Short mmCIF file of C-alpha atoms in Angstrom, two decimals:
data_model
loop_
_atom_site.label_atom_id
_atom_site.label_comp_id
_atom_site.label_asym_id
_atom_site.label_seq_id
_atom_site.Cartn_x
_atom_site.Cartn_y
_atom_site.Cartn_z
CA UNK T 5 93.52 -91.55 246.58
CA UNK T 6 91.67 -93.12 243.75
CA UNK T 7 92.56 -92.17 240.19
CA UNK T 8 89.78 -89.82 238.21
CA UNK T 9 89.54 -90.11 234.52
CA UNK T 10 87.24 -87.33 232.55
CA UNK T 11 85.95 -88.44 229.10
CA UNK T 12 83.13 -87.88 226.93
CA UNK T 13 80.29 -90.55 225.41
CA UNK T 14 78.23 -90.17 222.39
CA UNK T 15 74.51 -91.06 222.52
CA UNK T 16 74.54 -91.28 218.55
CA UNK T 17 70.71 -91.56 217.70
CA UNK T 18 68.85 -92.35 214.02
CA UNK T 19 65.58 -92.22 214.74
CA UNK T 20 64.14 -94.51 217.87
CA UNK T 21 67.44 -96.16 218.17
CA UNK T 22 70.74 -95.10 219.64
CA UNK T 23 74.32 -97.03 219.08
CA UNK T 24 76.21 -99.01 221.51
CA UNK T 25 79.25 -100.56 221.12
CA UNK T 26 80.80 -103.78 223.24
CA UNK T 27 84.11 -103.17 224.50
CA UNK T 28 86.74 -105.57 223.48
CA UNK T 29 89.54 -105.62 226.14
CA UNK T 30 90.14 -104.70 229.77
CA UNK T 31 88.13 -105.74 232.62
CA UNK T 32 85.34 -104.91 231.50
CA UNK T 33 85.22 -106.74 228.08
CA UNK T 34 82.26 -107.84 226.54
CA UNK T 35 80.20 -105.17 228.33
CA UNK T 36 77.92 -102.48 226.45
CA UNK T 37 78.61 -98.49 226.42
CA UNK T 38 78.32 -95.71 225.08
CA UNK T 39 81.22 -94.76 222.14
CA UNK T 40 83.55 -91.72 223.78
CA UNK T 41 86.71 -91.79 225.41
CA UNK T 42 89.15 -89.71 227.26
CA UNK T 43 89.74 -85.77 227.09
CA UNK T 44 93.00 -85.28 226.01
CA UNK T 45 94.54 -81.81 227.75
CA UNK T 46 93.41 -79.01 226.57
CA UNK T 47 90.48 -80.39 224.80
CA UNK T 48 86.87 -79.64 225.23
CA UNK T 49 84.65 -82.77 226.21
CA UNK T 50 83.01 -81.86 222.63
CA UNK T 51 86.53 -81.73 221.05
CA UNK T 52 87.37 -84.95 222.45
CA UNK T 53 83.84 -86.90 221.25
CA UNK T 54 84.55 -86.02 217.49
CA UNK T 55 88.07 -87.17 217.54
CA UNK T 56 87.07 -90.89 219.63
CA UNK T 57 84.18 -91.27 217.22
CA UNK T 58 86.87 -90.63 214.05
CA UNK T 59 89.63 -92.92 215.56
CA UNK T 60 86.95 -95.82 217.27
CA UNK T 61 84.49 -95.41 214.66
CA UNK T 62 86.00 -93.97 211.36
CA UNK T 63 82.91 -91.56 211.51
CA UNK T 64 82.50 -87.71 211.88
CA UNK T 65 79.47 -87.27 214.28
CA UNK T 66 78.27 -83.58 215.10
CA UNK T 67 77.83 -82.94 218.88
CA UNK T 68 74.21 -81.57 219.02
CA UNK T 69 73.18 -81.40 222.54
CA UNK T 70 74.98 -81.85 226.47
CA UNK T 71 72.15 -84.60 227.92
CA UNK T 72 74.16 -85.11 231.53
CA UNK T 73 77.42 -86.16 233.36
CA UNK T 74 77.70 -89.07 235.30
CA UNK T 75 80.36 -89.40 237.77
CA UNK T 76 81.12 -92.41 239.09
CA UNK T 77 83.51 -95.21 240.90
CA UNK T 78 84.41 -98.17 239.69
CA UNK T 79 87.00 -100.02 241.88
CA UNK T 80 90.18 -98.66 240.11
CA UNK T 81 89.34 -95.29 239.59
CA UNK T 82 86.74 -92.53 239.50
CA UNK T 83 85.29 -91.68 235.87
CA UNK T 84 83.42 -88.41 234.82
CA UNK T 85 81.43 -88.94 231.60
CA UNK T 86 79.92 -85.69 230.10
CA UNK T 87 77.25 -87.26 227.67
CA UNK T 88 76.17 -85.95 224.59
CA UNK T 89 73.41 -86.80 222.03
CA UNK T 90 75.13 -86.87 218.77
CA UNK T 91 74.37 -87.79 214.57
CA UNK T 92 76.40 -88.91 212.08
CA UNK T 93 77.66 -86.57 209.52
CA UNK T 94 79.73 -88.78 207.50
CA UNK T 95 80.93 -92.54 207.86
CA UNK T 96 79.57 -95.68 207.83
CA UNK T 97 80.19 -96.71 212.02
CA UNK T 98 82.91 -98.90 211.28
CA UNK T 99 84.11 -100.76 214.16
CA UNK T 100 88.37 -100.22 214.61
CA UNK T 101 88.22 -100.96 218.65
CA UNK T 102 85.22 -102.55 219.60
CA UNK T 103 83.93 -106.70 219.49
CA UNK T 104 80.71 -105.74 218.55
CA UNK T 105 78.39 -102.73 218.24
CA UNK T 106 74.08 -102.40 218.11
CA UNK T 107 71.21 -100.35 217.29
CA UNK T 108 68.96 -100.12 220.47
CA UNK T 109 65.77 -98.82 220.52
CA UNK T 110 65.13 -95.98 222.93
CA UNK T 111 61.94 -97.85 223.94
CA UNK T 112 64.10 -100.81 225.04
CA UNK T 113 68.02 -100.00 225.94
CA UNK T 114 67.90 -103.48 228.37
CA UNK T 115 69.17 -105.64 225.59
CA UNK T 116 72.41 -105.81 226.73
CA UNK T 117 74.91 -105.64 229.73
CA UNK T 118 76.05 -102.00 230.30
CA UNK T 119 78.51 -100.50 232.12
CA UNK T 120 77.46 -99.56 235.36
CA UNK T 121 78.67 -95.88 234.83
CA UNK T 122 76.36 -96.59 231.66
CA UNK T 123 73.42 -97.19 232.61
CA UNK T 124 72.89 -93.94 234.44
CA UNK T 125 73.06 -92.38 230.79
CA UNK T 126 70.43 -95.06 230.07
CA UNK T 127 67.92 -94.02 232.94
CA UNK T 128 68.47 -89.97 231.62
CA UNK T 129 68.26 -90.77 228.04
CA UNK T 130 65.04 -93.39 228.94
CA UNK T 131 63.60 -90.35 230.27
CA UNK T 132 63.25 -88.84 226.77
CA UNK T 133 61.58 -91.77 225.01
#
């Protein structure tokens, strides 16, 4: 039975553009996502998001509101991502685990090569623009 990991993903949006960071290791390095990571036991998805963004990001984002899950399976394991549109409270989006990070505009997310879990978060968030 395939492995299921459930983390969280911040849709961090300034106006028309959103942030995406490029993951740096694993796999999957040098694709595009969404900044998150796992939920820790006994954590809320929400509880989770604020403390990735501080340790990826060195930022304090608030979690403003749910925009969907995506579940999905990658060879290696099953992820659920509970997305969330978030804003920066304090920080400057300082990169500690990523190669690389962008502002998008909502109008065109298709910049870059996403994570296939990702870009179902980009067809729901495309659906707001």
């Amino acid at each position: 039975m395939r492995r299921s990991i459930k983390v969280a993903a911040a849709i961090i949006i300034d106006g028309g553009s959103f942030f995406a960071t490029q993951r740096g290791y694993g796999n999957w390095k040098d694709w595009w996502e969404f900044p998150g990571g796992k939920v820790e036991a006994g954590e809320t998805p929400e509880e989770a998001l604020v403390r990735e963004i501080k340790e990826e990001l060195d930022t304090i984002v608030s979690v403003d509101e749910f925009l969907t899950t995506v579940e999905y399976d990658y060879p290696e394991f099953h992820i659920s991502m509970d997305c969330f549109i978030c804003s920066v409270i304090s920080g400057e989006l300082t990169l500690i685990e990523h190669e690389s990070a962008r502002w998008l505009p909502l109008s065109d997310p298709w910049q870059v090569r996403w994570l296939p879990s990702d870009i179902e978060v980009i067809k729901e968030l495309s659906k707001r623009a």
